[in-house]
């Protein structure tokens, strides 16, 4: 994808962007916690959480940079530090938001189980087929792997997708 979007000169950025992409899940969950706290009128708790998260993520970024300088790869190490920080913080931050919103943390984790497993299985399928397609043109790989991932995920998370469709249907009414 990097080669297709940015050309060959961006090829070396692929590992950095792959590492940074790991933090997307955690950031999305943390953002949802912010919406929950806002919805129940706990914006002061949201501010406290945001300040702590900011300090800790910056600390992870700086720790990654320090390791990178030591091993002569500061960019890659920083790209590892950011997702490590977010992934390390997602569970405590979700617990914090659930606790202050009066929601069961265990129930939240239970609702994550099926979509998370579907995402893991989807990632495994895409990885395996990606290995099989190694050496083929990246456009062909993208054209095969993207729909494959979507189909696998949709098949495994069909109940969650049906729920989402029902919620979207309510918006039209």
Coordinates of N, CA, C and O in Angstrom, one line a residue:
X1 N 0.8 -1.2 0.0 CA 0.0 0.0 0.0 C 0.9 1.2 0.0 O 0.6 2.2 -0.7
X2 N 2.0 1.2 0.8 CA 2.9 2.3 0.8 C 3.4 2.7 -0.5 O 3.4 3.8 -1.0
X3 N 3.9 1.6 -1.3 CA 4.4 1.8 -2.6 C 3.4 2.4 -3.5 O 3.7 3.3 -4.4
X4 N 2.1 1.9 -3.4 CA 1.1 2.3 -4.3 C 0.7 3.8 -4.0 O 0.5 4.6 -5.0
X5 N 0.6 4.2 -2.8 CA 0.2 5.5 -2.4 C 1.3 6.6 -2.5 O 1.0 7.7 -3.0
X6 N 2.5 6.2 -2.1 CA 3.5 7.2 -2.1 C 4.7 7.0 -3.0 O 5.6 7.8 -3.2
X7 N 4.7 5.8 -3.7 CA 5.8 5.5 -4.6 C 6.9 4.8 -3.8 O 6.9 4.7 -2.6
X8 N 7.9 4.4 -4.6 CA 9.1 3.7 -4.1 C 9.8 4.5 -3.0 O 10.3 3.9 -2.1
X9 N 9.9 5.8 -3.1 CA 10.6 6.5 -2.1 C 10.1 6.4 -0.7 O 10.7 6.7 0.3
X10 N 8.8 6.0 -0.6 CA 8.2 5.8 0.7 C 8.3 4.4 1.2 O 7.8 4.1 2.3
X11 N 8.9 3.5 0.5 CA 8.9 2.1 0.8 C 9.5 1.8 2.2 O 9.0 1.0 3.0
X12 N 10.6 2.6 2.5 CA 11.2 2.4 3.8 C 10.4 2.8 5.0 O 10.6 2.4 6.2
X13 N 9.3 3.6 4.8 CA 8.4 4.0 5.8 C 7.4 2.9 6.2 O 6.8 3.0 7.3
X14 N 7.3 1.9 5.4 CA 6.4 0.8 5.7 C 6.4 0.2 7.1 O 5.4 0.2 7.8
X15 N 7.6 -0.2 7.6 CA 7.7 -0.7 8.9 C 7.3 0.3 10.0 O 6.6 -0.1 11.0
X16 N 7.6 1.5 9.8 CA 7.2 2.6 10.8 C 5.7 2.7 10.9 O 5.1 2.7 11.9
X17 N 5.1 2.8 9.7 CA 3.6 2.9 9.7 C 2.9 1.7 10.2 O 1.9 1.8 10.8
X18 N 3.5 0.5 9.9 CA 2.9 -0.7 10.4 C 2.9 -0.7 11.9 O 1.9 -1.1 12.6
X19 N 4.0 -0.3 12.5 CA 4.1 -0.2 14.0 C 3.1 0.8 14.5 O 2.4 0.5 15.5
X20 N 3.0 2.0 13.9 CA 2.1 3.0 14.4 C 0.7 2.6 14.3 O -0.2 2.9 15.1
X21 N 0.4 1.7 13.2 CA -1.0 1.3 13.0 C -1.5 0.5 14.2 O -2.7 0.4 14.4
X22 N -0.6 -0.2 14.9 CA -1.1 -1.0 16.1 C -1.8 -0.2 17.1 O -2.6 -0.7 17.9
X23 N -1.5 1.1 17.2 CA -2.1 2.0 18.2 C -3.5 2.4 17.9 O -4.2 2.9 18.7
X24 N -4.0 2.1 16.6 CA -5.3 2.6 16.2 C -6.4 2.0 17.0 O -7.4 2.7 17.4
X25 N -6.3 0.7 17.3 CA -7.4 0.1 18.1 C -7.5 0.7 19.5 O -8.5 1.1 19.9
X26 N -6.3 0.8 20.1 CA -6.3 1.4 21.5 C -6.8 2.8 21.5 O -7.6 3.2 22.4
X27 N -6.4 3.6 20.5 CA -6.9 5.0 20.5 C -8.4 5.1 20.3 O -9.0 5.9 20.9
X28 N -8.9 4.2 19.4 CA -10.4 4.2 19.2 C -11.1 3.9 20.5 O -12.1 4.5 20.8
X29 N -10.6 2.9 21.2 CA -11.3 2.5 22.5 C -11.2 3.7 23.5 O -12.2 4.0 24.2
X30 N -10.0 4.3 23.6 CA -9.9 5.4 24.5 C -10.8 6.6 24.1 O -11.4 7.2 25.0
X31 N -11.0 6.8 22.9 CA -11.9 7.9 22.4 C -13.3 7.5 22.8 O -14.0 8.4 23.3
X32 N -13.7 6.3 22.7 CA -15.0 5.9 23.1 C -15.3 6.1 24.6 O -16.3 6.5 25.0
X33 N -14.2 5.8 25.4 CA -14.3 6.1 26.8 C -14.6 7.6 27.1 O -15.3 8.0 28.0
X34 N -14.0 8.4 26.3 CA -14.2 9.9 26.4 C -15.6 10.3 26.1 O -16.2 11.1 26.8
X35 N -16.2 9.6 25.1 CA -17.6 9.9 24.8 C -18.5 9.5 25.9 O -19.5 10.1 26.2
X36 N -18.2 8.3 26.5 CA -19.0 7.8 27.6 C -18.9 8.8 28.8 O -20.0 9.1 29.4
X37 N -17.8 9.2 29.1 CA -17.6 10.1 30.3 C -18.3 11.5 30.0 O -19.0 12.0 30.9
X38 N -18.3 11.9 28.8 CA -19.0 13.2 28.4 C -20.5 13.0 28.5 O -21.2 13.8 29.0
X39 N -21.0 11.8 28.0 CA -22.4 11.5 28.0 C -23.0 11.5 29.4 O -24.2 11.9 29.6
X40 N -22.2 11.1 30.4 CA -22.7 11.0 31.7 C -22.3 12.2 32.6 O -22.5 12.2 33.8
X41 N -21.8 13.2 31.9 CA -21.5 14.5 32.6 C -20.2 14.5 33.4 O -20.1 15.3 34.3
X42 N -19.3 13.6 33.1 CA -18.1 13.5 33.9 C -16.9 14.1 33.1 O -15.9 13.4 32.9
X43 N -17.1 15.3 32.6 CA -16.0 15.9 31.8 C -14.8 16.2 32.6 O -13.7 16.2 32.1
X44 N -14.9 16.4 33.9 CA -13.7 16.6 34.8 C -12.9 15.3 34.8 O -11.7 15.4 34.8
X45 N -13.6 14.2 34.9 CA -12.9 12.9 34.9 C -12.2 12.7 33.5 O -11.1 12.1 33.4
X46 N -12.9 13.1 32.5 CA -12.3 13.0 31.1 C -11.0 13.8 31.0 O -10.0 13.4 30.5
X47 N -11.1 15.0 31.6 CA -9.9 15.9 31.5 C -8.7 15.2 32.3 O -7.6 15.2 31.8
X48 N -9.0 14.7 33.5 CA -8.0 14.0 34.3 C -7.4 12.8 33.5 O -6.2 12.7 33.4
X49 N -8.3 12.0 32.9 CA -7.8 10.9 32.1 C -7.0 11.3 30.9 O -5.9 10.7 30.7
X50 N -7.4 12.3 30.2 CA -6.7 12.8 29.1 C -5.3 13.3 29.4 O -4.3 13.1 28.7
X51 N -5.2 14.0 30.6 CA -3.9 14.5 31.0 C -2.9 13.4 31.3 O -1.8 13.4 30.9
X52 N -3.4 12.4 32.1 CA -2.6 11.2 32.4 C -2.2 10.5 31.2 O -1.0 10.1 31.0
X53 N -3.1 10.2 30.3 CA -2.8 9.5 29.0 C -1.7 10.3 28.2 O -0.8 9.7 27.7
X54 N -1.9 11.6 28.1 CA -0.9 12.4 27.4 C 0.5 12.2 28.0 O 1.5 12.0 27.2
X55 N 0.6 12.4 29.3 CA 1.9 12.3 29.9 C 2.5 10.9 29.7 O 3.7 10.8 29.3
X56 N 1.7 9.8 29.8 CA 2.2 8.5 29.7 C 2.6 8.1 28.3 O 3.6 7.5 28.0
X57 N 1.8 8.6 27.3 CA 2.1 8.3 25.9 C 3.4 9.1 25.5 O 4.3 8.5 24.8
X58 N 3.5 10.3 25.9 CA 4.8 11.1 25.7 C 5.9 10.4 26.3 O 7.0 10.3 25.7
X59 N 5.8 9.9 27.5 CA 6.8 9.1 28.2 C 7.2 7.9 27.4 O 8.5 7.6 27.2
X60 N 6.3 7.2 26.9 CA 6.6 6.0 26.0 C 7.3 6.4 24.7 O 8.2 5.7 24.3
X61 N 6.9 7.5 24.2 CA 7.5 8.0 23.0 C 9.0 8.4 23.2 O 9.9 8.0 22.5
X62 N 9.2 9.1 24.3 CA 10.6 9.4 24.7 C 11.4 8.2 25.0 O 12.6 8.1 24.7
X63 N 10.8 7.2 25.7 CA 11.5 6.0 26.0 C 11.9 5.3 24.7 O 13.0 4.8 24.6
X64 N 11.0 5.3 23.8 CA 11.3 4.7 22.5 C 12.4 5.4 21.8 O 13.3 4.8 21.2
X65 N 12.4 6.7 21.8 CA 13.4 7.5 21.2 C 14.8 7.2 21.9 O 15.8 7.0 21.2
X66 N 14.8 7.2 23.2 CA 16.1 6.9 23.9 C 16.6 5.5 23.5 O 17.8 5.3 23.3
X67 N 15.7 4.5 23.4 CA 16.2 3.2 23.0 C 16.7 3.2 21.6 O 17.7 2.6 21.2
X68 N 16.0 4.0 20.7 CA 16.4 4.1 19.3 C 17.7 4.7 19.2 O 18.5 4.3 18.3
X69 N 18.0 5.7 19.9 CA 19.3 6.4 19.9 C 20.4 5.4 20.3 O 21.5 5.3 19.6
X70 N 20.1 4.6 21.3 CA 21.1 3.6 21.8 C 21.3 2.5 20.7 O 22.5 2.0 20.6
X71 N 20.3 2.1 20.0 CA 20.5 1.1 19.0 C 20.5 1.6 17.5 O 20.3 0.9 16.6
X72 N 20.7 2.9 17.4 CA 20.8 3.6 16.1 C 19.6 3.4 15.2 O 19.7 3.2 14.0
X73 N 18.4 3.5 15.8 CA 17.2 3.4 15.0 C 16.1 4.2 15.7 O 15.0 3.7 16.1
X74 N 16.3 5.5 15.9 CA 15.3 6.3 16.7 C 13.9 6.3 16.1 O 12.9 6.3 16.9
X75 N 13.8 6.4 14.8 CA 12.4 6.5 14.3 C 11.6 5.2 14.5 O 10.5 5.2 14.9
X76 N 12.3 4.1 14.3 CA 11.6 2.8 14.5 C 11.3 2.6 15.9 O 10.2 2.1 16.3
X77 N 12.2 2.9 16.8 CA 12.0 2.7 18.2 C 10.8 3.6 18.7 O 10.0 3.2 19.5
X78 N 10.8 4.9 18.2 CA 9.6 5.7 18.6 C 8.3 5.2 18.1 O 7.3 5.2 18.7
X79 N 8.4 4.6 16.9 CA 7.2 4.0 16.3 C 6.7 2.8 17.1 O 5.6 2.4 17.1
X80 N 7.6 2.2 17.8 CA 7.3 1.1 18.7 C 6.8 1.6 20.0 O 5.9 1.0 20.6
X81 N 7.3 2.7 20.5 CA 7.0 3.3 21.8 C 5.5 3.8 21.8 O 4.8 3.6 22.8
X82 N 5.1 4.4 20.8 CA 3.7 4.9 20.7 C 2.7 3.9 20.8 O 1.8 3.9 21.7
X83 N 2.7 2.8 20.0 CA 1.6 1.8 20.2 C 1.8 1.0 21.5 O 0.8 0.6 22.1
X84 N 3.0 0.8 22.0 CA 3.2 0.2 23.3 C 2.5 1.0 24.4 O 1.9 0.4 25.2
X85 N 2.7 2.3 24.3 CA 2.0 3.1 25.3 C 0.5 3.0 25.2 O -0.2 2.8 26.2
X86 N 0.0 3.2 24.0 CA -1.5 3.1 23.9 C -2.0 1.7 24.3 O -3.0 1.6 24.9
X87 N -1.4 0.7 23.8 CA -1.9 -0.7 24.1 C -1.8 -1.0 25.6 O -2.6 -1.7 26.2
X88 N -0.8 -0.4 26.2 CA -0.6 -0.6 27.7 C -1.7 0.1 28.5 O -2.1 -0.3 29.5
X89 N -2.1 1.2 27.9 CA -3.1 2.1 28.7 C -4.5 1.8 28.4 O -5.4 2.3 29.1
X90 N -4.9 1.1 27.3 CA -6.3 0.9 26.9 C -7.1 0.3 28.0 O -8.2 0.7 28.3
X91 N -6.6 -0.8 28.7 CA -7.5 -1.4 29.7 C -7.7 -0.6 30.9 O -8.8 -0.4 31.3
X92 N -6.6 0.0 31.5 CA -6.9 0.9 32.7 C -7.8 2.1 32.3 O -8.6 2.4 33.1
X93 N -7.6 2.7 31.2 CA -8.4 3.8 30.8 C -9.9 3.4 30.6 O -10.8 4.1 31.0
X94 N -10.1 2.2 30.0 CA -11.5 1.7 29.8 C -12.1 1.4 31.1 O -13.3 1.7 31.4
X95 N -11.3 0.8 32.0 CA -11.9 0.6 33.4 C -12.2 1.9 34.1 O -13.3 2.0 34.7
X96 N -11.4 2.9 34.0 CA -11.6 4.2 34.6 C -12.9 4.8 34.0 O -13.7 5.3 34.8
X97 N -13.1 4.8 32.7 CA -14.3 5.4 32.1 C -15.5 4.6 32.5 O -16.5 5.2 32.9
X98 N -15.4 3.3 32.5 CA -16.6 2.4 32.9 C -16.9 2.7 34.4 O -18.1 2.8 34.7
X99 N -15.9 2.7 35.2 CA -16.2 2.9 36.7 C -16.9 4.2 36.9 O -17.8 4.3 37.7
X100 N -16.4 5.3 36.3 CA -17.0 6.6 36.6 C -18.3 6.8 35.9 O -19.0 7.7 36.2
X101 N -18.6 6.0 34.9 CA -19.9 6.1 34.2 C -20.9 5.1 34.8 O -22.1 5.1 34.4
X102 N -20.5 4.3 35.7 CA -21.4 3.3 36.4 C -21.7 2.1 35.5 O -22.8 1.5 35.6
X103 N -20.8 1.8 34.6 CA -21.0 0.7 33.7 C -20.0 -0.5 34.1 O -18.9 -0.3 34.6
X104 N -20.5 -1.7 34.0 CA -19.7 -2.9 34.3 C -18.5 -3.1 33.4 O -18.7 -3.3 32.2
X105 N -17.3 -3.0 33.9 CA -16.1 -3.2 33.1 C -16.1 -4.7 32.5 O -15.8 -4.8 31.3
X106 N -16.6 -5.6 33.3 CA -16.6 -7.0 32.8 C -17.6 -7.1 31.6 O -17.3 -7.8 30.6
X107 N -18.7 -6.4 31.7 CA -19.6 -6.5 30.5 C -19.0 -5.8 29.3 O -19.2 -6.3 28.2
X108 N -18.3 -4.8 29.5 CA -17.6 -4.2 28.3 C -16.6 -5.2 27.7 O -16.6 -5.4 26.5
X109 N -15.8 -5.8 28.5 CA -14.9 -6.8 28.0 C -15.6 -7.9 27.3 O -15.1 -8.4 26.3
X110 N -16.7 -8.4 27.8 CA -17.5 -9.4 27.2 C -18.0 -9.0 25.8 O -18.0 -9.8 24.9
X111 N -18.4 -7.8 25.6 CA -18.8 -7.3 24.3 C -17.7 -7.2 23.3 O -17.9 -7.2 22.1
X112 N -16.5 -7.1 23.8 CA -15.3 -7.0 22.9 C -14.8 -8.3 22.4 O -14.2 -8.4 21.4
X113 N -15.2 -9.4 23.1 CA -14.6 -10.7 22.8 C -14.8 -11.1 21.4 O -13.8 -11.4 20.7
X114 N -16.0 -11.2 20.9 CA -16.3 -11.7 19.6 C -15.7 -10.8 18.5 O -15.0 -11.3 17.6
X115 N -15.8 -9.5 18.5 CA -15.2 -8.7 17.5 C -13.7 -8.8 17.5 O -13.0 -8.8 16.4
X116 N -13.1 -8.9 18.7 CA -11.6 -9.0 18.8 C -11.2 -10.3 18.2 O -10.2 -10.3 17.4
X117 N -11.9 -11.4 18.5 CA -11.5 -12.7 17.9 C -11.7 -12.7 16.4 O -10.9 -13.2 15.7
X118 N -12.7 -12.0 15.9 CA -13.0 -11.9 14.5 C -11.8 -11.2 13.8 O -11.3 -11.5 12.8
X119 N -11.4 -10.1 14.5 CA -10.3 -9.3 13.9 C -9.0 -10.1 13.9 O -8.2 -10.1 13.0
X120 N -8.7 -10.9 15.0 CA -7.5 -11.8 15.0 C -7.6 -12.8 13.9 O -6.6 -13.1 13.2
X121 N -8.7 -13.5 13.7 CA -8.8 -14.5 12.7 C -8.7 -13.8 11.3 O -8.0 -14.4 10.4
X122 N -9.3 -12.7 11.1 CA -9.2 -11.9 9.9 C -7.7 -11.6 9.6 O -7.2 -11.8 8.5
X123 N -7.0 -11.1 10.6 CA -5.6 -10.8 10.4 C -4.8 -12.0 10.1 O -3.9 -12.0 9.2
X124 N -5.1 -13.2 10.7 CA -4.4 -14.4 10.3 C -4.6 -14.8 8.9 O -3.7 -15.2 8.2
X125 N -5.9 -14.7 8.5 CA -6.2 -15.1 7.1 C -5.5 -14.2 6.1 O -4.9 -14.6 5.1
X126 N -5.5 -12.9 6.3 CA -4.9 -11.9 5.5 C -3.4 -12.1 5.4 O -2.7 -12.1 4.4
X127 N -2.8 -12.4 6.6 CA -1.4 -12.6 6.7 C -1.0 -13.9 5.9 O 0.0 -13.9 5.1
X128 N -1.8 -15.0 6.1 CA -1.5 -16.3 5.4 C -1.6 -16.1 3.9 O -0.7 -16.5 3.1
X129 N -2.7 -15.5 3.4 CA -2.8 -15.3 2.0 C -1.8 -14.3 1.4 O -1.4 -14.4 0.3
X130 N -1.5 -13.3 2.3 CA -0.4 -12.4 1.9 C 0.9 -13.0 1.6 O 1.6 -12.7 0.7
X131 N 1.2 -14.0 2.5 CA 2.5 -14.8 2.3 C 2.4 -15.6 1.0 O 3.4 -15.8 0.3
X132 N 1.2 -16.2 0.7 CA 1.0 -17.0 -0.5 C 1.2 -16.1 -1.7 O 1.6 -16.6 -2.7
X133 N 0.7 -14.8 -1.6 CA 0.8 -13.9 -2.8 C 2.1 -13.1 -2.8 O 2.2 -12.3 -3.7
X134 N 3.0 -13.4 -2.0 CA 4.3 -12.7 -2.0 C 4.9 -12.8 -3.3 O 4.9 -13.9 -4.0
X135 N 5.5 -11.7 -3.8 CA 6.1 -11.7 -5.1 C 5.2 -11.2 -6.2 O 5.6 -10.9 -7.3
X136 N 3.9 -11.2 -5.9 CA 2.9 -10.7 -6.9 C 2.9 -9.2 -6.8 O 3.3 -8.6 -5.8
X137 N 2.3 -8.5 -7.8 CA 2.2 -7.1 -7.8 C 1.3 -6.6 -6.6 O 0.3 -7.2 -6.3
X138 N 1.8 -5.5 -6.0 CA 1.0 -5.0 -4.8 C -0.4 -4.7 -5.1 O -1.3 -4.8 -4.2
X139 N -0.7 -4.3 -6.3 CA -2.1 -4.0 -6.6 C -3.0 -5.3 -6.6 O -4.1 -5.2 -6.1
X140 N -2.5 -6.4 -7.1 CA -3.2 -7.6 -7.0 C -3.3 -8.1 -5.6 O -4.4 -8.5 -5.2
X141 N -2.3 -7.9 -4.8 CA -2.3 -8.3 -3.4 C -3.4 -7.5 -2.7 O -4.2 -8.0 -1.9
X142 N -3.4 -6.2 -2.9 CA -4.4 -5.3 -2.3 C -5.8 -5.7 -2.8 O -6.8 -5.8 -1.9
X143 N -6.0 -6.0 -4.1 CA -7.3 -6.3 -4.6 C -7.8 -7.7 -4.1 O -9.0 -7.9 -4.0
X144 N -6.9 -8.6 -3.6 CA -7.3 -9.8 -3.1 C -7.5 -9.8 -1.6 O -8.5 -10.2 -1.0
X145 N -6.5 -9.2 -0.9 CA -6.5 -9.2 0.6 C -7.5 -8.3 1.2 O -8.1 -8.7 2.3
X146 N -7.8 -7.2 0.7 CA -8.8 -6.3 1.3 C -10.2 -6.9 1.3 O -10.8 -7.0 2.4
X147 N -10.7 -7.4 0.2 CA -12.0 -8.0 0.2 C -12.0 -9.3 1.1 O -12.9 -9.6 1.8
X148 N -10.9 -10.1 1.0 CA -10.8 -11.3 1.8 C -10.9 -10.9 3.3 O -11.7 -11.6 4.0
X149 N -10.2 -9.9 3.7 CA -10.3 -9.5 5.1 C -11.7 -9.1 5.5 O -12.2 -9.4 6.6
X150 N -12.3 -8.3 4.6 CA -13.7 -7.8 4.9 C -14.7 -9.0 5.0 O -15.5 -9.0 5.9
X151 N -14.5 -10.0 4.1 CA -15.5 -11.1 4.1 C -15.3 -12.0 5.3 O -16.2 -12.4 6.0
X152 N -14.0 -12.2 5.7 CA -13.8 -13.1 6.9 C -14.3 -12.4 8.1 O -15.0 -13.0 8.9
X153 N -14.0 -11.1 8.2 CA -14.5 -10.4 9.4 C -16.0 -10.3 9.5 O -16.6 -10.6 10.5
X154 N -16.7 -10.0 8.3 CA -18.1 -10.0 8.3 C -18.7 -11.3 8.6 O -19.8 -11.4 9.3
X155 N -18.1 -12.4 8.2 CA -18.7 -13.7 8.5 C -18.6 -14.0 10.0 O -19.5 -14.6 10.5
X156 N -17.5 -13.6 10.6 CA -17.3 -14.0 12.0 C -18.0 -13.0 13.0 O -18.3 -13.3 14.1
X157 N -18.2 -11.8 12.5 CA -18.8 -10.7 13.4 C -20.2 -10.4 12.9 O -20.7 -9.2 13.0
X158 N -20.9 -11.3 12.3 CA -22.2 -11.0 11.7 C -23.2 -10.5 12.7 O -24.0 -9.7 12.4
X159 N -23.2 -11.1 13.9 CA -24.2 -10.6 14.9 C -23.9 -9.1 15.2 O -24.9 -8.4 15.4
X160 N -22.7 -8.8 15.4 CA -22.3 -7.4 15.7 C -22.7 -6.5 14.6 O -23.2 -5.4 14.8
X161 N -22.4 -6.9 13.3 CA -22.8 -6.1 12.2 C -24.3 -6.0 12.0 O -24.8 -4.9 11.6
X162 N -25.0 -7.0 12.4 CA -26.5 -7.0 12.3 C -27.0 -5.9 13.3 O -27.9 -5.2 13.1
X163 N -26.4 -6.0 14.5 CA -26.7 -5.0 15.5 C -26.5 -3.6 15.0 O -27.3 -2.7 15.2
X164 N -25.3 -3.4 14.4 CA -24.9 -2.1 13.9 C -25.9 -1.6 12.8 O -26.4 -0.5 12.8
X165 N -26.3 -2.5 11.9 CA -27.3 -2.2 10.9 C -28.6 -1.8 11.5 O -29.2 -0.8 11.1
X166 N -29.0 -2.5 12.6 CA -30.2 -2.1 13.3 C -30.1 -0.7 13.9 O -31.1 0.1 13.8
X167 N -29.0 -0.4 14.5 CA -28.8 1.0 15.0 C -28.8 2.0 14.0 O -29.4 3.1 14.1
X168 N -28.2 1.8 12.8 CA -28.2 2.7 11.7 C -29.6 2.9 11.2 O -30.0 4.0 10.8
X169 N -30.4 1.8 11.2 CA -31.8 1.9 10.7 C -32.6 2.8 11.6 O -33.5 3.5 11.1
X170 N -32.3 2.8 12.9 CA -33.0 3.7 13.8 C -32.8 5.1 13.6 O -33.6 6.0 13.9
X171 N -31.6 5.4 13.0 CA -31.3 6.8 12.7 C -32.2 7.4 11.6 O -32.4 8.6 11.6
X172 N -32.6 6.6 10.7 CA -33.4 7.0 9.6 C -34.9 7.3 10.1 O -35.6 8.0 9.4
X173 N -35.3 6.8 11.2 CA -36.7 7.0 11.7 C -36.8 8.3 12.4 O -36.1 8.9 12.9

